[in-house]
Short mmCIF file of N, CA and C in Angstrom, two decimals:
data_model
loop_
_atom_site.label_atom_id
_atom_site.label_comp_id
_atom_site.label_asym_id
_atom_site.label_seq_id
_atom_site.Cartn_x
_atom_site.Cartn_y
_atom_site.Cartn_z
N MET A 1 135.70 96.09 66.24
CA MET A 1 135.65 95.02 65.26
C MET A 1 136.31 93.79 65.87
N SER A 2 135.67 92.66 65.72
CA SER A 2 136.19 91.44 66.32
C SER A 2 137.43 90.95 65.57
N GLN A 3 138.26 90.24 66.29
CA GLN A 3 139.50 89.72 65.69
C GLN A 3 139.19 88.69 64.61
N SER A 4 138.13 87.89 64.82
CA SER A 4 137.80 86.86 63.82
C SER A 4 137.35 87.50 62.51
N THR A 5 136.63 88.63 62.58
CA THR A 5 136.23 89.35 61.37
C THR A 5 137.46 89.86 60.64
N MET A 6 138.37 90.46 61.39
CA MET A 6 139.59 91.00 60.79
C MET A 6 140.44 89.88 60.19
N ASP A 7 140.52 88.76 60.88
CA ASP A 7 141.29 87.62 60.36
C ASP A 7 140.67 87.09 59.07
N SER A 8 139.34 87.02 59.03
CA SER A 8 138.65 86.56 57.81
C SER A 8 138.92 87.50 56.65
N GLU A 9 138.87 88.81 56.93
CA GLU A 9 139.13 89.78 55.87
C GLU A 9 140.57 89.69 55.37
N LYS A 10 141.51 89.52 56.28
CA LYS A 10 142.92 89.41 55.87
C LYS A 10 143.15 88.15 55.04
N GLN A 11 142.50 87.06 55.42
CA GLN A 11 142.62 85.82 54.67
C GLN A 11 142.02 86.00 53.26
N PHE A 12 140.88 86.67 53.18
CA PHE A 12 140.24 86.94 51.89
C PHE A 12 141.15 87.81 51.03
N MET A 13 141.75 88.83 51.64
CA MET A 13 142.63 89.74 50.90
C MET A 13 143.85 89.00 50.36
N THR A 14 144.37 88.06 51.12
CA THR A 14 145.52 87.28 50.66
C THR A 14 145.15 86.45 49.44
N SER A 15 143.96 85.87 49.44
CA SER A 15 143.54 85.08 48.27
C SER A 15 143.29 85.98 47.07
N VAL A 16 142.77 87.19 47.30
CA VAL A 16 142.58 88.16 46.21
C VAL A 16 143.95 88.55 45.65
N GLN A 17 144.89 88.82 46.55
CA GLN A 17 146.24 89.22 46.15
C GLN A 17 146.88 88.16 45.26
N GLU A 18 146.67 86.91 45.58
CA GLU A 18 147.27 85.82 44.82
C GLU A 18 146.60 85.60 43.47
N SER A 19 145.36 86.08 43.31
CA SER A 19 144.63 85.87 42.05
C SER A 19 145.00 86.89 40.98
N ALA A 20 145.67 87.97 41.34
CA ALA A 20 146.06 88.99 40.36
C ALA A 20 147.19 88.45 39.49
N GLY A 21 147.34 89.03 38.31
CA GLY A 21 148.44 88.63 37.45
C GLY A 21 148.07 88.50 35.99
N ASN A 22 146.78 88.44 35.68
CA ASN A 22 146.35 88.41 34.28
C ASN A 22 146.31 89.85 33.79
N PRO A 23 147.17 90.25 32.84
CA PRO A 23 147.25 91.65 32.43
C PRO A 23 145.91 92.25 31.98
N SER A 24 145.11 91.50 31.22
CA SER A 24 143.83 92.02 30.74
C SER A 24 142.89 92.33 31.90
N ILE A 25 142.80 91.41 32.83
CA ILE A 25 141.92 91.62 33.99
C ILE A 25 142.46 92.74 34.87
N ASP A 26 143.76 92.72 35.12
CA ASP A 26 144.37 93.75 35.97
C ASP A 26 144.14 95.15 35.41
N TYR A 27 144.35 95.34 34.11
CA TYR A 27 144.14 96.66 33.50
C TYR A 27 142.67 97.05 33.52
N GLY A 28 141.80 96.09 33.24
CA GLY A 28 140.36 96.37 33.27
C GLY A 28 139.89 96.80 34.65
N VAL A 29 140.36 96.08 35.66
CA VAL A 29 139.99 96.42 37.04
C VAL A 29 140.58 97.77 37.42
N TRP A 30 141.81 98.03 36.98
CA TRP A 30 142.44 99.32 37.28
C TRP A 30 141.64 100.47 36.66
N LEU A 31 141.22 100.32 35.39
CA LEU A 31 140.39 101.36 34.75
C LEU A 31 139.08 101.55 35.49
N LEU A 32 138.47 100.46 35.89
CA LEU A 32 137.20 100.54 36.63
C LEU A 32 137.38 101.26 37.95
N THR A 33 138.42 100.91 38.69
CA THR A 33 138.62 101.54 40.00
C THR A 33 138.92 103.03 39.86
N GLU A 34 139.63 103.41 38.80
CA GLU A 34 139.93 104.83 38.59
C GLU A 34 138.70 105.63 38.16
N SER A 35 137.68 104.95 37.61
CA SER A 35 136.46 105.66 37.21
C SER A 35 135.68 106.18 38.42
N GLY A 36 135.99 105.69 39.60
CA GLY A 36 135.33 106.17 40.81
C GLY A 36 136.03 107.34 41.46
N ASN A 37 137.09 107.80 40.83
CA ASN A 37 137.85 108.95 41.32
C ASN A 37 136.99 110.21 41.23
N VAL A 38 137.12 111.09 42.20
CA VAL A 38 136.37 112.36 42.21
C VAL A 38 136.61 113.12 40.92
N PHE A 39 137.85 113.12 40.44
CA PHE A 39 138.19 113.93 39.28
C PHE A 39 137.69 113.34 37.96
N VAL A 40 137.15 112.14 38.00
CA VAL A 40 136.48 111.56 36.84
C VAL A 40 134.98 111.86 36.91
N MET A 41 134.41 111.74 38.10
CA MET A 41 132.97 111.97 38.26
C MET A 41 132.61 113.46 38.23
N LEU A 42 133.54 114.31 38.62
CA LEU A 42 133.29 115.75 38.65
C LEU A 42 132.96 116.32 37.27
N PRO A 43 133.75 116.07 36.23
CA PRO A 43 133.41 116.62 34.91
C PRO A 43 132.06 116.12 34.40
N PHE A 44 131.75 114.85 34.66
CA PHE A 44 130.45 114.31 34.24
C PHE A 44 129.31 115.08 34.89
N SER A 45 129.44 115.35 36.19
CA SER A 45 128.40 116.10 36.92
C SER A 45 128.30 117.53 36.42
N ILE A 46 129.44 118.14 36.12
CA ILE A 46 129.44 119.52 35.61
C ILE A 46 128.76 119.59 34.25
N ILE A 47 129.02 118.62 33.39
CA ILE A 47 128.37 118.59 32.07
C ILE A 47 126.85 118.50 32.25
N LEU A 48 126.40 117.63 33.15
CA LEU A 48 124.96 117.53 33.41
C LEU A 48 124.40 118.83 33.97
N LEU A 49 125.19 119.53 34.77
CA LEU A 49 124.76 120.81 35.34
C LEU A 49 124.62 121.88 34.26
N ILE A 50 125.49 121.86 33.28
CA ILE A 50 125.48 122.87 32.21
C ILE A 50 124.27 122.69 31.28
N ILE A 51 123.92 121.45 30.98
CA ILE A 51 122.80 121.17 30.08
C ILE A 51 121.49 121.47 30.81
N ARG A 52 120.68 122.31 30.21
CA ARG A 52 119.46 122.79 30.87
C ARG A 52 118.53 121.65 31.30
N LYS A 53 118.35 120.66 30.43
CA LYS A 53 117.44 119.55 30.71
C LYS A 53 117.89 118.70 31.90
N THR A 54 119.19 118.64 32.12
CA THR A 54 119.73 117.77 33.17
C THR A 54 120.34 118.55 34.34
N ARG A 55 120.02 119.83 34.41
CA ARG A 55 120.64 120.70 35.42
C ARG A 55 120.42 120.20 36.85
N LYS A 56 119.20 119.80 37.17
CA LYS A 56 118.90 119.35 38.53
C LYS A 56 119.69 118.08 38.87
N ILE A 57 119.80 117.18 37.91
CA ILE A 57 120.57 115.95 38.12
C ILE A 57 122.03 116.29 38.37
N GLY A 58 122.59 117.17 37.56
CA GLY A 58 123.98 117.60 37.74
C GLY A 58 124.21 118.26 39.08
N MET A 59 123.26 119.11 39.50
CA MET A 59 123.39 119.79 40.79
C MET A 59 123.38 118.77 41.93
N ILE A 60 122.48 117.81 41.86
CA ILE A 60 122.40 116.80 42.92
C ILE A 60 123.67 115.95 42.94
N LEU A 61 124.17 115.57 41.77
CA LEU A 61 125.41 114.78 41.74
C LEU A 61 126.60 115.57 42.29
N LEU A 62 126.67 116.87 41.97
CA LEU A 62 127.77 117.69 42.51
C LEU A 62 127.68 117.80 44.03
N ILE A 63 126.48 118.04 44.53
CA ILE A 63 126.29 118.13 45.98
C ILE A 63 126.67 116.80 46.63
N LEU A 64 126.25 115.70 46.02
CA LEU A 64 126.58 114.39 46.56
C LEU A 64 128.08 114.11 46.52
N LEU A 65 128.76 114.56 45.48
CA LEU A 65 130.22 114.38 45.41
C LEU A 65 130.90 115.08 46.58
N VAL A 66 130.49 116.32 46.82
CA VAL A 66 131.10 117.08 47.92
C VAL A 66 130.76 116.44 49.26
N LEU A 67 129.47 116.15 49.48
CA LEU A 67 129.06 115.58 50.77
C LEU A 67 129.70 114.21 51.02
N SER A 68 129.73 113.36 49.99
CA SER A 68 130.30 112.03 50.20
C SER A 68 131.80 112.11 50.47
N SER A 69 132.49 113.04 49.80
CA SER A 69 133.93 113.20 50.05
C SER A 69 134.18 113.70 51.47
N LEU A 70 133.39 114.67 51.91
CA LEU A 70 133.55 115.19 53.27
C LEU A 70 133.19 114.14 54.32
N LEU A 71 132.04 113.49 54.12
CA LEU A 71 131.60 112.49 55.10
C LEU A 71 132.55 111.31 55.20
N THR A 72 132.95 110.76 54.06
CA THR A 72 133.88 109.62 54.13
C THR A 72 135.20 110.05 54.77
N GLY A 73 135.62 111.28 54.48
CA GLY A 73 136.86 111.79 55.09
C GLY A 73 136.77 111.87 56.60
N TYR A 74 135.68 112.45 57.10
CA TYR A 74 135.52 112.57 58.55
C TYR A 74 135.34 111.21 59.22
N ILE A 75 134.57 110.34 58.58
CA ILE A 75 134.37 109.01 59.16
C ILE A 75 135.69 108.24 59.19
N LYS A 76 136.48 108.36 58.13
CA LYS A 76 137.79 107.69 58.10
C LYS A 76 138.65 108.14 59.28
N CYS A 77 138.61 109.43 59.59
CA CYS A 77 139.39 109.94 60.72
C CYS A 77 138.89 109.36 62.04
N GLY A 78 137.56 109.32 62.18
CA GLY A 78 136.98 108.84 63.43
C GLY A 78 137.20 107.36 63.65
N VAL A 79 137.02 106.58 62.59
CA VAL A 79 137.16 105.12 62.71
C VAL A 79 138.64 104.72 62.72
N ASP A 80 139.43 105.38 61.87
CA ASP A 80 140.87 105.15 61.77
C ASP A 80 141.22 103.67 61.59
N ARG A 81 140.56 103.06 60.64
CA ARG A 81 140.82 101.65 60.32
C ARG A 81 141.79 101.61 59.14
N ASP A 82 142.92 100.98 59.34
CA ASP A 82 143.96 100.95 58.30
C ASP A 82 143.51 100.22 57.05
N ARG A 83 144.08 100.65 55.93
CA ARG A 83 143.91 99.93 54.67
C ARG A 83 144.77 98.67 54.72
N PRO A 84 144.49 97.73 53.82
CA PRO A 84 145.38 96.56 53.77
C PRO A 84 146.74 96.98 53.20
N PHE A 85 147.79 96.65 53.88
CA PHE A 85 149.12 96.98 53.39
C PHE A 85 149.77 95.72 52.82
N LEU A 86 149.29 95.36 51.62
CA LEU A 86 149.81 94.18 50.93
C LEU A 86 150.49 94.63 49.65
N ASP A 87 151.47 93.89 49.22
CA ASP A 87 152.17 94.21 47.98
C ASP A 87 151.35 93.74 46.79
N TRP A 88 151.23 94.60 45.78
CA TRP A 88 150.53 94.26 44.55
C TRP A 88 151.38 93.25 43.78
N LEU A 89 150.83 92.08 43.54
CA LEU A 89 151.55 91.02 42.84
C LEU A 89 151.08 90.87 41.39
N GLY A 90 150.17 91.73 40.97
CA GLY A 90 149.62 91.64 39.63
C GLY A 90 150.50 92.30 38.59
N SER A 91 149.93 92.51 37.41
CA SER A 91 150.65 93.14 36.30
C SER A 91 151.03 94.57 36.66
N GLU A 92 152.10 95.04 36.03
CA GLU A 92 152.50 96.43 36.25
C GLU A 92 151.44 97.34 35.63
N LEU A 93 150.94 98.27 36.42
CA LEU A 93 149.88 99.17 35.96
C LEU A 93 150.48 100.47 35.44
N PRO A 94 149.80 101.15 34.50
CA PRO A 94 150.34 102.39 33.93
C PRO A 94 150.61 103.47 34.97
N PHE A 95 149.74 103.54 35.96
CA PHE A 95 149.89 104.52 37.04
C PHE A 95 149.59 103.83 38.35
N GLU A 96 150.05 104.44 39.42
CA GLU A 96 149.76 103.91 40.74
C GLU A 96 148.27 104.07 41.04
N VAL A 97 147.70 103.12 41.75
CA VAL A 97 146.27 103.19 42.10
C VAL A 97 146.07 104.31 43.10
N GLU A 98 145.08 105.16 42.83
CA GLU A 98 144.79 106.32 43.68
C GLU A 98 144.10 105.85 44.96
N PRO A 99 144.65 106.20 46.14
CA PRO A 99 144.08 105.69 47.39
C PRO A 99 142.83 106.42 47.87
N ASP A 100 142.42 107.50 47.22
CA ASP A 100 141.21 108.22 47.62
C ASP A 100 141.33 108.80 49.02
N SER A 101 142.27 109.67 49.20
CA SER A 101 142.46 110.24 50.52
C SER A 101 141.92 111.65 50.61
N PHE A 102 140.63 111.73 50.80
CA PHE A 102 140.04 113.02 51.09
C PHE A 102 139.87 113.16 52.58
N SER A 103 140.57 112.33 53.35
CA SER A 103 140.54 112.45 54.79
C SER A 103 141.61 113.47 55.19
N LEU A 104 141.43 114.68 54.66
CA LEU A 104 142.40 115.74 54.88
C LEU A 104 142.32 116.32 56.29
N PHE A 105 141.33 115.87 57.02
CA PHE A 105 141.05 116.46 58.32
C PHE A 105 141.73 115.69 59.44
N CYS A 106 142.33 114.56 59.12
CA CYS A 106 142.98 113.73 60.13
C CYS A 106 144.38 114.27 60.40
N GLU A 107 144.82 114.02 61.59
CA GLU A 107 146.21 114.33 61.89
C GLU A 107 147.05 113.12 61.52
N GLY A 108 148.26 113.35 61.13
CA GLY A 108 149.14 112.23 60.79
C GLY A 108 148.92 111.74 59.38
N ARG A 109 148.99 110.43 59.21
CA ARG A 109 148.93 109.82 57.87
C ARG A 109 147.48 109.50 57.50
N SER A 110 146.76 110.48 57.01
CA SER A 110 145.34 110.29 56.70
C SER A 110 145.12 109.31 55.56
N TRP A 111 146.08 109.16 54.68
CA TRP A 111 145.91 108.28 53.52
C TRP A 111 145.86 106.81 53.90
N THR A 112 146.18 106.48 55.15
CA THR A 112 146.14 105.08 55.56
C THR A 112 144.75 104.65 56.02
N ALA A 113 143.85 105.61 56.26
CA ALA A 113 142.51 105.27 56.74
C ALA A 113 141.68 104.67 55.60
N GLY A 114 140.94 103.59 55.90
CA GLY A 114 140.24 102.89 54.84
C GLY A 114 138.73 102.81 54.94
N PHE A 115 138.16 102.98 56.14
CA PHE A 115 136.71 102.81 56.30
C PHE A 115 136.03 104.15 56.45
N PRO A 116 135.02 104.42 55.63
CA PRO A 116 134.45 103.68 54.51
C PRO A 116 135.13 104.06 53.20
N SER A 117 134.94 103.25 52.19
CA SER A 117 135.53 103.50 50.88
C SER A 117 134.82 104.64 50.17
N GLY A 118 135.57 105.68 49.81
CA GLY A 118 134.99 106.81 49.08
C GLY A 118 134.57 106.42 47.68
N HIS A 119 135.35 105.56 47.03
CA HIS A 119 135.01 105.10 45.67
C HIS A 119 133.68 104.34 45.69
N ALA A 120 133.51 103.46 46.67
CA ALA A 120 132.27 102.68 46.77
C ALA A 120 131.09 103.61 47.06
N ALA A 121 131.30 104.60 47.94
CA ALA A 121 130.22 105.55 48.26
C ALA A 121 129.82 106.35 47.03
N ARG A 122 130.81 106.87 46.30
CA ARG A 122 130.50 107.68 45.11
C ARG A 122 129.82 106.86 44.02
N SER A 123 130.29 105.65 43.80
CA SER A 123 129.68 104.84 42.74
C SER A 123 128.25 104.43 43.11
N ALA A 124 128.00 104.18 44.40
CA ALA A 124 126.64 103.82 44.84
C ALA A 124 125.70 105.01 44.74
N MET A 125 126.17 106.20 45.12
CA MET A 125 125.28 107.37 45.02
C MET A 125 125.03 107.73 43.56
N PHE A 126 126.03 107.55 42.71
CA PHE A 126 125.87 107.79 41.28
C PHE A 126 124.83 106.82 40.71
N ALA A 127 124.95 105.54 41.06
CA ALA A 127 123.99 104.53 40.58
C ALA A 127 122.59 104.83 41.07
N PHE A 128 122.45 105.22 42.34
CA PHE A 128 121.14 105.53 42.90
C PHE A 128 120.45 106.62 42.09
N VAL A 129 121.16 107.71 41.84
CA VAL A 129 120.58 108.84 41.10
C VAL A 129 120.27 108.42 39.66
N MET A 130 121.17 107.72 39.00
CA MET A 130 120.95 107.34 37.61
C MET A 130 119.81 106.33 37.46
N VAL A 131 119.69 105.40 38.40
CA VAL A 131 118.57 104.44 38.37
C VAL A 131 117.26 105.20 38.49
N TYR A 132 117.22 106.15 39.41
CA TYR A 132 115.99 106.93 39.59
C TYR A 132 115.66 107.73 38.33
N VAL A 133 116.65 108.41 37.80
CA VAL A 133 116.45 109.28 36.64
C VAL A 133 116.02 108.48 35.40
N LEU A 134 116.59 107.31 35.21
CA LEU A 134 116.31 106.52 34.01
C LEU A 134 115.18 105.50 34.19
N SER A 135 114.58 105.46 35.37
CA SER A 135 113.57 104.44 35.67
C SER A 135 112.33 104.51 34.79
N GLU A 136 111.92 105.69 34.36
CA GLU A 136 110.73 105.78 33.51
C GLU A 136 111.03 105.40 32.06
N LYS A 137 112.22 105.75 31.57
CA LYS A 137 112.57 105.43 30.18
C LYS A 137 112.94 103.96 30.00
N PHE A 138 113.59 103.39 30.99
CA PHE A 138 114.07 102.00 30.89
C PHE A 138 113.66 101.21 32.13
N PRO A 139 112.36 101.00 32.33
CA PRO A 139 111.91 100.37 33.58
C PRO A 139 112.44 98.95 33.80
N ARG A 140 112.71 98.22 32.75
CA ARG A 140 113.14 96.83 32.93
C ARG A 140 114.65 96.70 33.12
N GLY A 141 115.43 97.46 32.38
CA GLY A 141 116.87 97.28 32.42
C GLY A 141 117.63 98.24 33.30
N VAL A 142 116.93 99.20 33.87
CA VAL A 142 117.62 100.26 34.62
C VAL A 142 118.40 99.72 35.82
N HIS A 143 117.93 98.65 36.39
CA HIS A 143 118.60 98.14 37.59
C HIS A 143 119.96 97.50 37.30
N LEU A 144 120.26 97.32 36.02
CA LEU A 144 121.59 96.83 35.66
C LEU A 144 122.67 97.84 36.02
N ILE A 145 122.27 99.10 36.20
CA ILE A 145 123.24 100.14 36.62
C ILE A 145 123.89 99.76 37.94
N TRP A 146 123.19 99.00 38.79
CA TRP A 146 123.75 98.61 40.08
C TRP A 146 124.97 97.70 39.94
N ILE A 147 125.18 97.17 38.75
CA ILE A 147 126.39 96.36 38.52
C ILE A 147 127.64 97.23 38.69
N TYR A 148 127.53 98.51 38.28
CA TYR A 148 128.69 99.42 38.37
C TYR A 148 129.21 99.56 39.80
N PRO A 149 128.39 99.94 40.80
CA PRO A 149 128.97 100.06 42.14
C PRO A 149 129.41 98.73 42.75
N ILE A 150 128.76 97.65 42.33
CA ILE A 150 129.19 96.34 42.84
C ILE A 150 130.59 96.01 42.31
N LEU A 151 130.78 96.21 41.00
CA LEU A 151 132.10 95.97 40.41
C LEU A 151 133.14 96.96 40.94
N MET A 152 132.72 98.21 41.14
CA MET A 152 133.63 99.22 41.71
C MET A 152 134.11 98.77 43.08
N SER A 153 133.17 98.32 43.90
CA SER A 153 133.53 97.87 45.25
C SER A 153 134.51 96.70 45.19
N PHE A 154 134.22 95.74 44.30
CA PHE A 154 135.15 94.62 44.17
C PHE A 154 136.51 95.08 43.66
N SER A 155 136.51 96.05 42.74
CA SER A 155 137.80 96.52 42.19
C SER A 155 138.68 97.14 43.27
N ARG A 156 138.06 97.81 44.25
CA ARG A 156 138.84 98.41 45.33
C ARG A 156 139.49 97.34 46.21
N ILE A 157 138.81 96.21 46.32
CA ILE A 157 139.39 95.08 47.05
C ILE A 157 140.49 94.45 46.20
N TYR A 158 140.22 94.27 44.92
CA TYR A 158 141.16 93.61 44.00
C TYR A 158 142.49 94.34 43.91
N VAL A 159 142.44 95.69 43.90
CA VAL A 159 143.70 96.46 43.82
C VAL A 159 144.30 96.72 45.20
N LEU A 160 143.77 96.02 46.20
CA LEU A 160 144.31 96.02 47.57
C LEU A 160 144.23 97.37 48.26
N GLN A 161 143.21 98.16 47.94
CA GLN A 161 143.03 99.45 48.60
C GLN A 161 142.09 99.38 49.80
N HIS A 162 141.22 98.37 49.84
CA HIS A 162 140.22 98.27 50.91
C HIS A 162 139.95 96.83 51.29
N TYR A 163 139.53 96.67 52.55
CA TYR A 163 138.99 95.41 53.02
C TYR A 163 137.52 95.35 52.61
N PRO A 164 136.92 94.15 52.60
CA PRO A 164 135.51 94.03 52.21
C PRO A 164 134.56 94.92 53.02
N LEU A 165 134.74 95.01 54.33
CA LEU A 165 133.83 95.84 55.13
C LEU A 165 133.96 97.33 54.80
N ASP A 166 135.12 97.76 54.33
CA ASP A 166 135.30 99.16 53.92
C ASP A 166 134.38 99.49 52.76
N VAL A 167 134.33 98.59 51.77
CA VAL A 167 133.51 98.88 50.59
C VAL A 167 132.03 98.69 50.89
N ILE A 168 131.70 97.75 51.76
CA ILE A 168 130.29 97.60 52.16
C ILE A 168 129.82 98.85 52.87
N GLY A 169 130.64 99.37 53.78
CA GLY A 169 130.30 100.62 54.48
C GLY A 169 130.16 101.79 53.53
N GLY A 170 131.07 101.90 52.56
CA GLY A 170 130.99 102.97 51.57
C GLY A 170 129.75 102.86 50.71
N PHE A 171 129.42 101.64 50.29
CA PHE A 171 128.24 101.40 49.46
C PHE A 171 126.97 101.83 50.20
N VAL A 172 126.83 101.38 51.45
CA VAL A 172 125.64 101.73 52.25
C VAL A 172 125.57 103.24 52.46
N LEU A 173 126.70 103.86 52.79
CA LEU A 173 126.73 105.31 52.99
C LEU A 173 126.30 106.04 51.72
N GLY A 174 126.80 105.60 50.56
CA GLY A 174 126.45 106.23 49.29
C GLY A 174 124.96 106.15 48.99
N VAL A 175 124.36 104.99 49.21
CA VAL A 175 122.93 104.81 48.95
C VAL A 175 122.10 105.68 49.90
N LEU A 176 122.44 105.65 51.19
CA LEU A 176 121.69 106.45 52.17
C LEU A 176 121.81 107.94 51.88
N LEU A 177 123.00 108.39 51.59
CA LEU A 177 123.23 109.80 51.30
C LEU A 177 122.49 110.23 50.04
N ALA A 178 122.55 109.42 48.99
CA ALA A 178 121.86 109.74 47.74
C ALA A 178 120.35 109.77 47.94
N GLY A 179 119.83 108.84 48.71
CA GLY A 179 118.39 108.82 48.98
C GLY A 179 117.95 110.07 49.73
N TYR A 180 118.73 110.44 50.74
CA TYR A 180 118.38 111.62 51.55
C TYR A 180 118.45 112.90 50.71
N VAL A 181 119.56 113.11 50.02
CA VAL A 181 119.74 114.34 49.24
C VAL A 181 118.73 114.40 48.09
N SER A 182 118.49 113.29 47.43
CA SER A 182 117.53 113.27 46.32
C SER A 182 116.13 113.63 46.79
N LYS A 183 115.77 113.16 47.97
CA LYS A 183 114.44 113.49 48.51
C LYS A 183 114.38 114.95 48.93
N ARG A 184 115.41 115.42 49.63
CA ARG A 184 115.42 116.82 50.11
C ARG A 184 115.41 117.82 48.96
N LEU A 185 116.12 117.49 47.88
CA LEU A 185 116.21 118.42 46.75
C LEU A 185 115.18 118.11 45.66
N LYS A 186 114.25 117.23 45.98
CA LYS A 186 113.11 116.92 45.11
C LYS A 186 113.54 116.48 43.71
N LEU A 187 114.35 115.46 43.65
CA LEU A 187 114.77 114.91 42.37
C LEU A 187 113.56 114.46 41.54
N TYR A 188 112.48 114.08 42.23
CA TYR A 188 111.28 113.62 41.52
C TYR A 188 110.67 114.71 40.65
N ASP A 189 111.05 115.97 40.85
CA ASP A 189 110.55 117.07 40.01
C ASP A 189 110.90 116.89 38.54
N ILE A 190 111.92 116.11 38.24
CA ILE A 190 112.32 115.94 36.84
C ILE A 190 111.25 115.23 36.03
N PHE A 191 110.32 114.54 36.71
CA PHE A 191 109.26 113.83 36.00
C PHE A 191 108.01 114.69 35.81
N LEU A 192 107.99 115.87 36.41
CA LEU A 192 106.83 116.76 36.26
C LEU A 192 106.88 117.46 34.91
N PRO A 193 105.71 117.79 34.34
CA PRO A 193 105.71 118.52 33.06
C PRO A 193 106.41 119.86 33.21
N ARG A 194 107.16 120.23 32.18
CA ARG A 194 107.91 121.50 32.20
C ARG A 194 107.00 122.67 31.87
N LYS A 195 107.25 123.77 32.55
CA LYS A 195 106.54 125.02 32.23
C LYS A 195 107.31 125.73 31.13
N ILE A 196 106.60 126.22 30.16
CA ILE A 196 107.26 126.92 29.03
C ILE A 196 107.22 128.40 29.23
#
């Protein structure tokens, strides 16, 4: 990574850091960023897996959760790009922001690795699957779901957990992974008539 790219990202992060401080926005962004946590998305996927009509969707989301967590963890170890270590200057949050450290495979301080963002990857793969699943019922408005991973990615920057390239990398990884798994597991079967 070039020094000018890193300098630009650090400068951007400093301006983001200075913009925090409005309690309503800070809490809203904190809630949004926590919604990308594995332990929030896992129950949703399990519920879809239990319901017979949505079983395939739940299975694909569960597989994607596992694969995205493993892949982002291994990539974080290989790239070993530090997270931004800036002090949070915003409102006091109810809980500390979860750093998303599924990079359990690294030696040393795995929680410091930032590229790619697991939250951005999970929210992008979730959006990909949901857009596909809801595309026939809501053909015009379904693409609004993409607002979720975009806001999730920004929230990870806002709470100083990732640099912009970390979330872009996570977003791209999530979309590619969701596309591949959805095709391999024939997600399109959900649109076929059911056999009774």
